[in-house]
Each structure stands twice: as structure tokens, then as C-alpha cells.
mmCIF file of C-alpha atoms in Angstrom:
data_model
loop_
_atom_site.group_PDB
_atom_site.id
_atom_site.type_symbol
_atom_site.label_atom_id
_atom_site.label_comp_id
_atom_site.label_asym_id
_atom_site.label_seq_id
_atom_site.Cartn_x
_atom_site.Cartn_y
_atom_site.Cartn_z
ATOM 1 C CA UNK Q 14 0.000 0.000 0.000
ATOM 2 C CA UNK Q 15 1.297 3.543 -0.904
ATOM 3 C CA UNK Q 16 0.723 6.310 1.219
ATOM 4 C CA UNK Q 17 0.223 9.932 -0.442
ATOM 5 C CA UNK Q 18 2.971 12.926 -0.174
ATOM 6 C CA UNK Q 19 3.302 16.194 -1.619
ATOM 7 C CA UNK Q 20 6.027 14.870 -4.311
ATOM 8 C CA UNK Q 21 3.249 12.369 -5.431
ATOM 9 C CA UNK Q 22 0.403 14.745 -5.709
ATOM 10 C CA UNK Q 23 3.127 17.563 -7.231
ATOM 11 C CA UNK Q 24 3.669 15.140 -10.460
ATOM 12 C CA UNK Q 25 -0.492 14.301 -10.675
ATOM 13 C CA UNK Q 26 -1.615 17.738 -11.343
ATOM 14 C CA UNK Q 27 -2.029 18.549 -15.379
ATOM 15 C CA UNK Q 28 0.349 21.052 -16.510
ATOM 16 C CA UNK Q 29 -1.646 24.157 -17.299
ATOM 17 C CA UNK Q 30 -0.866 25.308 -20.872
ATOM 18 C CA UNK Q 31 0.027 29.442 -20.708
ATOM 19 C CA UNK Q 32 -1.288 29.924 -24.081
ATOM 20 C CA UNK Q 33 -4.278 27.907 -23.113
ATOM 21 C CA UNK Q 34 -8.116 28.863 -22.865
ATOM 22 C CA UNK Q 35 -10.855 28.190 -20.284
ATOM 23 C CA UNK Q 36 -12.115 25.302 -22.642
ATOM 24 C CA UNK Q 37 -8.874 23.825 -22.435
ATOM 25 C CA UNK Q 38 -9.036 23.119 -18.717
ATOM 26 C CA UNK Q 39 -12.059 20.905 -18.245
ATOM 27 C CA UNK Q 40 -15.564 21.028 -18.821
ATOM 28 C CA UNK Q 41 -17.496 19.476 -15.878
ATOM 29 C CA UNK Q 42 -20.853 18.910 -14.839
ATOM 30 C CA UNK Q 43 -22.493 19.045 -10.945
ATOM 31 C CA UNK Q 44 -25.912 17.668 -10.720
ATOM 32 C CA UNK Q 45 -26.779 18.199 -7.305
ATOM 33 C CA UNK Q 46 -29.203 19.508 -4.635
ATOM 34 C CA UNK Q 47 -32.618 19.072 -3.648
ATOM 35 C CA UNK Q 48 -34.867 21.957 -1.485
ATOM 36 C CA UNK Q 49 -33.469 21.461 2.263
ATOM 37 C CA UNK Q 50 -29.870 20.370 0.607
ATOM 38 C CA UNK Q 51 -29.345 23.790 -1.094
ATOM 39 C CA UNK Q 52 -25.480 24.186 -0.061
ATOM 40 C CA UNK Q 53 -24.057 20.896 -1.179
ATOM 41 C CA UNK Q 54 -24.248 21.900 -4.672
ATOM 42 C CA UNK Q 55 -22.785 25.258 -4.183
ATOM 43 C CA UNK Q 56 -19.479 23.781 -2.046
ATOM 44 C CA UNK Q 57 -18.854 21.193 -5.077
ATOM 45 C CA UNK Q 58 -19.279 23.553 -8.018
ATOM 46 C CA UNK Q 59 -17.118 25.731 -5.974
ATOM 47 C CA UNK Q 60 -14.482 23.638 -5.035
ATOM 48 C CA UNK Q 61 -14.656 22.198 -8.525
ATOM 49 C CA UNK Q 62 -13.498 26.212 -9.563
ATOM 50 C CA UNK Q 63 -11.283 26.170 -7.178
ATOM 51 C CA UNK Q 64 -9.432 23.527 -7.979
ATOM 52 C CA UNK Q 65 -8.443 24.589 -11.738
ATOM 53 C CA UNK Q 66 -11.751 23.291 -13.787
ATOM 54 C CA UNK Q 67 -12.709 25.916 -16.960
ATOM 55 C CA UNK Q 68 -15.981 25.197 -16.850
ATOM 56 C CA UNK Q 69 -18.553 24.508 -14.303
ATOM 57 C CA UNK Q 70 -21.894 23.839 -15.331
ATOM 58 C CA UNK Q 71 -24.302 23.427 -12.519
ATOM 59 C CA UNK Q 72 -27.667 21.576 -12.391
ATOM 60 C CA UNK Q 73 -30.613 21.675 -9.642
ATOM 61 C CA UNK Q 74 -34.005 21.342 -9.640
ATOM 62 C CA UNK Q 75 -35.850 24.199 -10.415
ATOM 63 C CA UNK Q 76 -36.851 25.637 -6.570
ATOM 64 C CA UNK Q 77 -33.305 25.173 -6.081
ATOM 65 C CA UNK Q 78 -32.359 27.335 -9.196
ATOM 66 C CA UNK Q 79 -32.870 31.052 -7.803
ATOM 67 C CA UNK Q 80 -30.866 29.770 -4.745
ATOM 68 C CA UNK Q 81 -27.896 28.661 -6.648
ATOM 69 C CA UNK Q 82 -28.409 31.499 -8.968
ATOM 70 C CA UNK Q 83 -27.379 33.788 -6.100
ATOM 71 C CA UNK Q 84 -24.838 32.053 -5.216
ATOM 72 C CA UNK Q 85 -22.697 31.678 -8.190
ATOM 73 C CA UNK Q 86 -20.120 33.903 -9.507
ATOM 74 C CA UNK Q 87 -18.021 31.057 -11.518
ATOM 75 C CA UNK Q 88 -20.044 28.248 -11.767
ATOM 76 C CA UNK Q 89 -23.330 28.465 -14.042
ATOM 77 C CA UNK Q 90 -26.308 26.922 -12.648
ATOM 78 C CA UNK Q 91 -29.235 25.789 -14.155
ATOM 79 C CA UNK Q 92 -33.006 24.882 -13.602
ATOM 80 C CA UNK Q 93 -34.080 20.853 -14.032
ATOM 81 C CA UNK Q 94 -37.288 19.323 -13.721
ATOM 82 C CA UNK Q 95 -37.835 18.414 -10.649
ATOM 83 C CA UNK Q 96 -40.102 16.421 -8.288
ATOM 84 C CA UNK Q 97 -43.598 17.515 -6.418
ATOM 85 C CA UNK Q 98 -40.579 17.757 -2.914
ATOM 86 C CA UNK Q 99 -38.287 19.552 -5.151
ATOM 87 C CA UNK Q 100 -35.608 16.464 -5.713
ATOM 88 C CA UNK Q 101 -34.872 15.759 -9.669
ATOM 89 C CA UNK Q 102 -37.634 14.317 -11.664
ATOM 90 C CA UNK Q 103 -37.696 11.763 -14.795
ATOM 91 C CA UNK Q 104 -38.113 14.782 -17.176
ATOM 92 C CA UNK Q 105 -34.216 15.655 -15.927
ATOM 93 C CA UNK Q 106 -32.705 12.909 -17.455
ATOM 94 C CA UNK Q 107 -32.796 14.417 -21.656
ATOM 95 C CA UNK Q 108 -31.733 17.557 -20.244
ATOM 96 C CA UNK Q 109 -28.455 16.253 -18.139
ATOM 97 C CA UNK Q 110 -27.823 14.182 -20.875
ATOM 98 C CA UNK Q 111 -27.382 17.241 -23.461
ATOM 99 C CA UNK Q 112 -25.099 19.045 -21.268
ATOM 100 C CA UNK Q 113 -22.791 16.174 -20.275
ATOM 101 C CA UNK Q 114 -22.706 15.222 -23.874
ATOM 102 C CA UNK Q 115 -20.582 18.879 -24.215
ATOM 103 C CA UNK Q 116 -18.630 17.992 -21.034
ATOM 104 C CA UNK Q 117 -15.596 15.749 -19.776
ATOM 105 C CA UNK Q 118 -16.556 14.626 -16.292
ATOM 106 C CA UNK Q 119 -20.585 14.522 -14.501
ATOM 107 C CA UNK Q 120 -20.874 14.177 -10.477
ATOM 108 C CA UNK Q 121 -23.949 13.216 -9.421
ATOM 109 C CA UNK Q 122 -25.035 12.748 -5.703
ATOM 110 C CA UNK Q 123 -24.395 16.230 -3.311
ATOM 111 C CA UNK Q 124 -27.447 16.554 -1.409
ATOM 112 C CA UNK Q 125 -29.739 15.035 -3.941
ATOM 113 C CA UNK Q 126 -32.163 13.572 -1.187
ATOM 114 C CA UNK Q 127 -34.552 10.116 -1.663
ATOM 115 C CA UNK Q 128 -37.126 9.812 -3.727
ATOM 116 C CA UNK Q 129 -38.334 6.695 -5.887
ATOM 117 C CA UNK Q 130 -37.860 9.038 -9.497
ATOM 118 C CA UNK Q 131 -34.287 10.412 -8.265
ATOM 119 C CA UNK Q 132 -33.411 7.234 -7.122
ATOM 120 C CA UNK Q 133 -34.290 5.679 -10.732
ATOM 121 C CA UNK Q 134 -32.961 8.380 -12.482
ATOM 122 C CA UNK Q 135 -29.660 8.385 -11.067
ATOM 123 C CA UNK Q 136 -29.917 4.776 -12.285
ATOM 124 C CA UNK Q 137 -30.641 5.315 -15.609
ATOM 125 C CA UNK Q 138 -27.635 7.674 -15.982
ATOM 126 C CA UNK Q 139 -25.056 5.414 -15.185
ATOM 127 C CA UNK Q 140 -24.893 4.345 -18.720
ATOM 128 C CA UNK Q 141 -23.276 7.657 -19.797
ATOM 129 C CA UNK Q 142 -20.386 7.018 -21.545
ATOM 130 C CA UNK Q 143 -17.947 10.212 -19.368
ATOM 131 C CA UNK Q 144 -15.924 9.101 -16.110
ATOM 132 C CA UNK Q 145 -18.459 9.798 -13.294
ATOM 133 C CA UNK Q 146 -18.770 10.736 -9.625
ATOM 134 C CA UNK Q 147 -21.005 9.303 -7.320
ATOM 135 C CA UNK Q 148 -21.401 10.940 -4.076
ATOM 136 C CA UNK Q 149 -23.507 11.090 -1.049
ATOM 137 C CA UNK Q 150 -27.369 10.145 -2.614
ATOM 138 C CA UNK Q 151 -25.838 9.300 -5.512
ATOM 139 C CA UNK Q 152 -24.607 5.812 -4.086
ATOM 140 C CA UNK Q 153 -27.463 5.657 -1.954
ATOM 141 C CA UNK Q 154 -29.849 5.610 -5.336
ATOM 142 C CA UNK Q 155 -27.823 2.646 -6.239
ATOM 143 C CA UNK Q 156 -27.236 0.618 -3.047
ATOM 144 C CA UNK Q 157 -29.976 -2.167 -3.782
ATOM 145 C CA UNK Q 158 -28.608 -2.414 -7.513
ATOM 146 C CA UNK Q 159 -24.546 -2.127 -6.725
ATOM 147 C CA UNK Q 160 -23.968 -4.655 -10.123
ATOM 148 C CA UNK Q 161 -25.510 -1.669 -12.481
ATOM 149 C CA UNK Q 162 -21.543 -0.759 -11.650
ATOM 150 C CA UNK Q 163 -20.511 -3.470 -13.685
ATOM 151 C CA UNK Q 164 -21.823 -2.417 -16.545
ATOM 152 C CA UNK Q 165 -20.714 1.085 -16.533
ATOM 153 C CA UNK Q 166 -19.126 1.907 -19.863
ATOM 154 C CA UNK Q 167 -16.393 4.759 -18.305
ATOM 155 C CA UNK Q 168 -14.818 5.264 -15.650
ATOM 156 C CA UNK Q 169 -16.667 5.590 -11.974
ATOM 157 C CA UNK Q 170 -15.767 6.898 -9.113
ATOM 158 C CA UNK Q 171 -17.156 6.022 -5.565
ATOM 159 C CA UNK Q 172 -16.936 8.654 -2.589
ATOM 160 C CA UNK Q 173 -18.442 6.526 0.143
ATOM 161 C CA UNK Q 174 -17.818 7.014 4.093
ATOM 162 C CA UNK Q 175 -18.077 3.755 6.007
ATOM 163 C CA UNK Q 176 -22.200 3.751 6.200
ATOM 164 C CA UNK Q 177 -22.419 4.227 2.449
ATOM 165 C CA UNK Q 178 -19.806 1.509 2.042
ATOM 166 C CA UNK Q 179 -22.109 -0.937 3.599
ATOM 167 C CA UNK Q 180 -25.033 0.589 2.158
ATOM 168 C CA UNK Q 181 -23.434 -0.788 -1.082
ATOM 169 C CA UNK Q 182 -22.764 -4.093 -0.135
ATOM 170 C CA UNK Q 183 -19.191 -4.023 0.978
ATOM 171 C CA UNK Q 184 -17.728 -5.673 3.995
ATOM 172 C CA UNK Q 185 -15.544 -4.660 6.326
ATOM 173 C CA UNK Q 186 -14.990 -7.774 8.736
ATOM 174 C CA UNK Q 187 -11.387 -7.804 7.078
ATOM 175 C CA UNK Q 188 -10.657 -4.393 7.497
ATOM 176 C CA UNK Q 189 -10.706 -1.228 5.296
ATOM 177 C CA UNK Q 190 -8.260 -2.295 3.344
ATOM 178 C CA UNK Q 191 -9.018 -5.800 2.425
ATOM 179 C CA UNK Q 192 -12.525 -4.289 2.026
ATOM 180 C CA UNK Q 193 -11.851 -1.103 -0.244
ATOM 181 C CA UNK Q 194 -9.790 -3.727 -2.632
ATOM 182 C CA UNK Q 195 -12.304 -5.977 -2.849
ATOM 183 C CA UNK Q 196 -14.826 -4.028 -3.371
ATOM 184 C CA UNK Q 197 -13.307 -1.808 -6.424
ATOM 185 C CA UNK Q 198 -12.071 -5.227 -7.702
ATOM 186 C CA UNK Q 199 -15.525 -6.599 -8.188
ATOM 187 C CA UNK Q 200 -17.423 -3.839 -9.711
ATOM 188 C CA UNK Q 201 -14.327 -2.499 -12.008
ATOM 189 C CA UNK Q 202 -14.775 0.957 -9.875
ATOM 190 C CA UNK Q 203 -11.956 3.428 -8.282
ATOM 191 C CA UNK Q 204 -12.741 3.547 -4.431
ATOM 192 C CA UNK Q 205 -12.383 6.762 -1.951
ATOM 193 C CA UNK Q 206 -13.744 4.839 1.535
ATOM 194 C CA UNK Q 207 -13.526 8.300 3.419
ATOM 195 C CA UNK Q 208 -12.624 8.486 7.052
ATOM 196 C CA UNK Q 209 -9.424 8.526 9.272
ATOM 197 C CA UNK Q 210 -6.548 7.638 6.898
ATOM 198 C CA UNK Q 211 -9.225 7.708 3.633
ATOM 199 C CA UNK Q 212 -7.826 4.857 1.470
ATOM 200 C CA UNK Q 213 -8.022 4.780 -2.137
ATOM 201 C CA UNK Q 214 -8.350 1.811 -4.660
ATOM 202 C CA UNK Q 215 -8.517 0.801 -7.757
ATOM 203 C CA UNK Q 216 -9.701 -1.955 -10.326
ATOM 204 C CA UNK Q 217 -6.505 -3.252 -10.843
ATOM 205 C CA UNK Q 218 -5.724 -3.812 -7.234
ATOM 206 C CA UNK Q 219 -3.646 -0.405 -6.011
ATOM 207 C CA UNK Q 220 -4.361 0.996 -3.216
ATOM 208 C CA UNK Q 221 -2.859 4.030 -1.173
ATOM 209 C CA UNK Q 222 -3.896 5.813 1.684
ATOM 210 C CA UNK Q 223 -3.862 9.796 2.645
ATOM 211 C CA UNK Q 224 -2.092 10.923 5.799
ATOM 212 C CA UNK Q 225 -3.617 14.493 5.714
ATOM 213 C CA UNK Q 226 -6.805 16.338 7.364
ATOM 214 C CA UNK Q 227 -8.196 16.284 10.871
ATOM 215 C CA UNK Q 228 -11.396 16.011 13.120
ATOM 216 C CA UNK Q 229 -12.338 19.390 11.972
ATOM 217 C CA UNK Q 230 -13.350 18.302 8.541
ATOM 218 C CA UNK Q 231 -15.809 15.821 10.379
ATOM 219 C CA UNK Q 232 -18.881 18.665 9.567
ATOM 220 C CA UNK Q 233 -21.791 18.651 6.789
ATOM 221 C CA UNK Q 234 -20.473 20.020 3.444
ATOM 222 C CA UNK Q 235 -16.750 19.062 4.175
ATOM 223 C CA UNK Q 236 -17.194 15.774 1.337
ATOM 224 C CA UNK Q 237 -19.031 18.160 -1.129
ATOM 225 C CA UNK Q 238 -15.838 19.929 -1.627
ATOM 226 C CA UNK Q 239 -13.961 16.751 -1.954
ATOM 227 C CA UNK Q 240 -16.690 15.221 -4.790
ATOM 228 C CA UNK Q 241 -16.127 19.202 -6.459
ATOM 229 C CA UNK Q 242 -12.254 18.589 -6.308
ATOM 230 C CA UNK Q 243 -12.238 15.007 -7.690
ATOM 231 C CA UNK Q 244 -14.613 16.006 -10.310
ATOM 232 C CA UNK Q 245 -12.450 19.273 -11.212
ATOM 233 C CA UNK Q 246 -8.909 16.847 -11.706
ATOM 234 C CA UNK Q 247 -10.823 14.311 -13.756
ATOM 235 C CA UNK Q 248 -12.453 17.091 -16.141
ATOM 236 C CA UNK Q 249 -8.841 18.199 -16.581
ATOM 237 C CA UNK Q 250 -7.241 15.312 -17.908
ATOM 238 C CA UNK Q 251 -5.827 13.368 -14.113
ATOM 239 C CA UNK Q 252 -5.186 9.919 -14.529
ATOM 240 C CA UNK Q 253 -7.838 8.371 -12.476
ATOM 241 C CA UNK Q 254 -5.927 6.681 -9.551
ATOM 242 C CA UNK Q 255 -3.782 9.889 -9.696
ATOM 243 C CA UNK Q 256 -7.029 12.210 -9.580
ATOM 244 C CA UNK Q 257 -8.220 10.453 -6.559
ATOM 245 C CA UNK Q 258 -5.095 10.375 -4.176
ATOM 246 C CA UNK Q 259 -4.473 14.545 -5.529
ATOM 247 C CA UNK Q 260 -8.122 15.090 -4.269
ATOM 248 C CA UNK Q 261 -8.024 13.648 -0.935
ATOM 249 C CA UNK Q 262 -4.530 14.760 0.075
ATOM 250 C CA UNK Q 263 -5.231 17.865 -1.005
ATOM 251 C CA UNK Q 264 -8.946 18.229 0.312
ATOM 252 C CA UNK Q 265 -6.691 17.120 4.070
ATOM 253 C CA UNK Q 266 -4.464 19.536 3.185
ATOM 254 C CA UNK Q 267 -6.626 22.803 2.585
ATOM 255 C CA UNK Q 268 -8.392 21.175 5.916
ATOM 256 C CA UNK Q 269 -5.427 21.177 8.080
ATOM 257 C CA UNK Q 270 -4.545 24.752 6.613
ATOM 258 C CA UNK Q 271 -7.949 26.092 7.892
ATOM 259 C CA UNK Q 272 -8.052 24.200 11.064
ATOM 260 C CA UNK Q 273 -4.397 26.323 11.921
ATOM 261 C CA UNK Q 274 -6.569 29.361 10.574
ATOM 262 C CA UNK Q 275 -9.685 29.230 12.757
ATOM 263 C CA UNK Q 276 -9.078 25.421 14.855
ATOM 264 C CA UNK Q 277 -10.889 22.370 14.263
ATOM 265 C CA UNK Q 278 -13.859 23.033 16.462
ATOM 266 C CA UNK Q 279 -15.035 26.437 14.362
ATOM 267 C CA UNK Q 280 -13.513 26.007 10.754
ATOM 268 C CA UNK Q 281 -16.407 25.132 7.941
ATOM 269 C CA UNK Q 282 -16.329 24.137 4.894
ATOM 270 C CA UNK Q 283 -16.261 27.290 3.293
ATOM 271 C CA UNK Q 284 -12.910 27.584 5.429
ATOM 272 C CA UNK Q 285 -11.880 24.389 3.549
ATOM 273 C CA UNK Q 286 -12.980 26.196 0.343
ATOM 274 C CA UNK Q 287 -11.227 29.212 0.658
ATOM 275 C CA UNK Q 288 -7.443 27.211 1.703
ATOM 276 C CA UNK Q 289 -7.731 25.201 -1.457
ATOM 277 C CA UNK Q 290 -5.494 27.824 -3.631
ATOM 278 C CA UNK Q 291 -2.882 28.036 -0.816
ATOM 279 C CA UNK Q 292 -2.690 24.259 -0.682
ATOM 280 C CA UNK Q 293 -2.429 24.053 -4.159
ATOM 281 C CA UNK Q 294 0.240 27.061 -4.286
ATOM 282 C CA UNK Q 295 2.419 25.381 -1.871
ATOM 283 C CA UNK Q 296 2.981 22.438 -3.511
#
């Protein structure tokens, strides 16, 4: 097993061409939100700018829209059909489809909430041929049908903390590692099982674990930014493995740079947010 360092993560990140243009630094697409869950989509889209993306397209259901609207300077939200509760409808799916077709990475899952046409839709996306990010509801939609994985036909990415895990049908009687191998070995998916010492695997049996971030992190919105960041490296080119570890060392990193800031008891995720240049910067 490898464990992360700045020299590792230094030799991940894309080289950013000085001549280049904002289309030639990823494309990416958040669907997120739901009413009640109207700041997860704002810390991934974000976090997604602030890690280096071009692009940032943004879409929540339509109460969510004016909220989001707001909100964004960089990122550019739109409205989606959405459900009686305000959670993503059916009628979403054509429209999400059209804009990912334009982009080069989709996350779907930051505060999406439950319902039976989210769930299903969330479902019938997974057979959208751009590397993808499931997050939060996003793997919940799919915990009773974990072998739609399988058939995925590009590259996936799975975000879970320990409850999702199990959600999903992994085991941990082995231990995290054992389990986050296994697991990304049968379904052909790269792994982030978040927590103390997040580990990281992939389909071909790597696996590496991150030494940085603290207790401070532990606070609702902190793994939005890290699904915003992941999504950000892909939509830029990172090699996927190499994508992942860069994401969560340096999502611990801008952590442990706001928790010397403003301690681990007060710093938010906004704090997180707003170290995410300096961590980048300083390595």
C-alpha cells in the first residue's frame, strides 16, 4: 500500500498550458441539490473552480435554481425538472444528458435527497459514456442495484464514508483495506472509503492511503468539496488513480490549513474552500 505525499500529488496535477483557454481546462458537470440540501451543490461547483476546472456547469431542480443562482459567480447553474418535494424528476434525465454530452466529467449525488424518481434516475444515468462521480445520494440511489456498476461503460468513481460503504454491499470484517480492494475489484470501480486515513483503490488492485486532514473536517459540506475537487482533476485530464489520491490529500491539506486558521472546532467548509489555492500554491 502507498501512502500519499506532496512529491506524489506535485507530479499528478495537469500542466496548465500558458497559451491555453478556459475550454482547455475541463468542462465538468455538478448535478446536485434538492430543497433542504441547497449548499451541497454550491461547495462542489465551488471547489470544482477552485481547484483549476474551466468550466462549471451546474444543475438543480428548479426551486433550487434562484438559490444557486445567487450564489454563483463562476459556476453556471441551471433549472431541471424536478419532483412535487423539489428532488430531480424523470423529465431531468434528456436535459443532463445534453449538457454532459458537451462535457468531460458529470458528479452526481451532493445533497440530492430520496425519492423513488431520483433514485431511478440516477440509475438510468449510469450508462453515460464520461468518467463519473457518485457521491452522497448518488450511491445511496444505487445501493440495492450495486452490479448496475458493472456495466458502466467509463470510468466511476465512488466517494463513500463507512455507512455508504455498507449501504453498497461491501464488507468490512477484514478491514478497510481488504474491504476497499475488494470491493473496487468486483465492480471495475476506483474507491475513496472516506474516514481517518481515507484509502483509495482501484480496479486493478492499487491501493494508497492519505495521511492528511483532521477532526475538523468531520462537519456537513466538508465531502461536497472533496466530490467538487475530484470532479475538477478528472475534467482536466488526471489519470484516475492519480485524480483520486491529488483530491483527498489535497482536500486534508486545505483542511489542516484552515483548522491552523480558525481550529478544528469552528472552521467550515467554506474555510476548507477558501485554503484550497494556498494548498495548491504550496505544492
Amino acid at each position: 500500500m502507498e501512502t500519499i505525499t506532496a512529491a506524489f500529488v506535485r507530479q499528478c496535477l495537469p500542466q496548465r498550458d500558458p497559451e491555453g483557454h478556459k475550454g482547455d481546462f475541463g468542462k465538468v458537470l455538478c448535478i446536485c441539490g434538492s430543497v433542504g440540501y441547497t449548499g451541497a451543490p454550491i461547495f462542489a461547483s465551488r471547489a470544482a473552480v477552485r481547484t483549476g476546472a474551466g468550466l462549471v456547469f451546474l444543475g438543480v431542480p428548479q426551486s433550487v435554481w434562484p438559490v444557486a443562482a445567487v450564489k454563483s459567480d463562476e459556476a453556471m447553474p441551471f433549472p431541471l425538472p424536478e419532483t412535487a418535494d423539489g428532488k430531480f424528476s424523470l423529465l431531468a434525465e434528456e436535459p443532463i444528458r445534453r449538457r454532459a454530452a458537451g462535457c468531460d466529467a458529470v458528479l452526481l449525488g451532493c445533497g440530492l435527497g430520496r425519492d423513488w424518481q431520483t433514485d431511478t434516475l440516477v440509475q438510468d444515468l449510469l450508462n453515460m459514456e464520461k468518467p463519473l462521480v457518485l457521491d452522497a445520494d448518488g450511491l445511496n440511489a444505487i445501493s440495492e442495484n450495486s452490479e448496475l456498476l458493472q456495466k458502466r461503460p467509463a470510468v466511476t468513481v465512488l466517494t463513500p464514508h463507512e455507512g455508504e460503504f455498507l449501504r453498497l454491499g461491501g464488507d468490512l470484517s477484514r478491514g478497510r483495506e481488504a474491504a476497499a480492494a475488494a470491493f473496487s475489484q468486483k465492480y471495475g470501480v476506483y474507491l475513496i472509503l472516506k474516514g481517518h486515513r481515507t484509502l483509495i483503490a482501484d480496479p486493478e488492485g492499487r491501493l494508497a492511503v492519505n495521511n492528511t486532514g483532521n477532526c475538523g473536517m468531520a462537519k456537513g459540506g466538508s465531502g461536497d468539496v472533496l466530490a467538487g475537487m475530484l470532479l475538477s482533476l478528472l475534467g482536466q485530464g488526471c489519470e484516475t488513480f492519480d485524480a483520486c489520491c491529488a483530491a483527498v490529500w489535497l482536500h486534508g491539506r486545505a483542511g489542516d490549513l484552515a483548522a491552523a486558521d480558525k481550529g478544528e472546532r469552528s472552521m467550515t467548509p467554506t474555510d476548507l474552500l477558501e485554503q484550497i489555492p494556498y494548498a495548491l500554491k504550496n505544492i
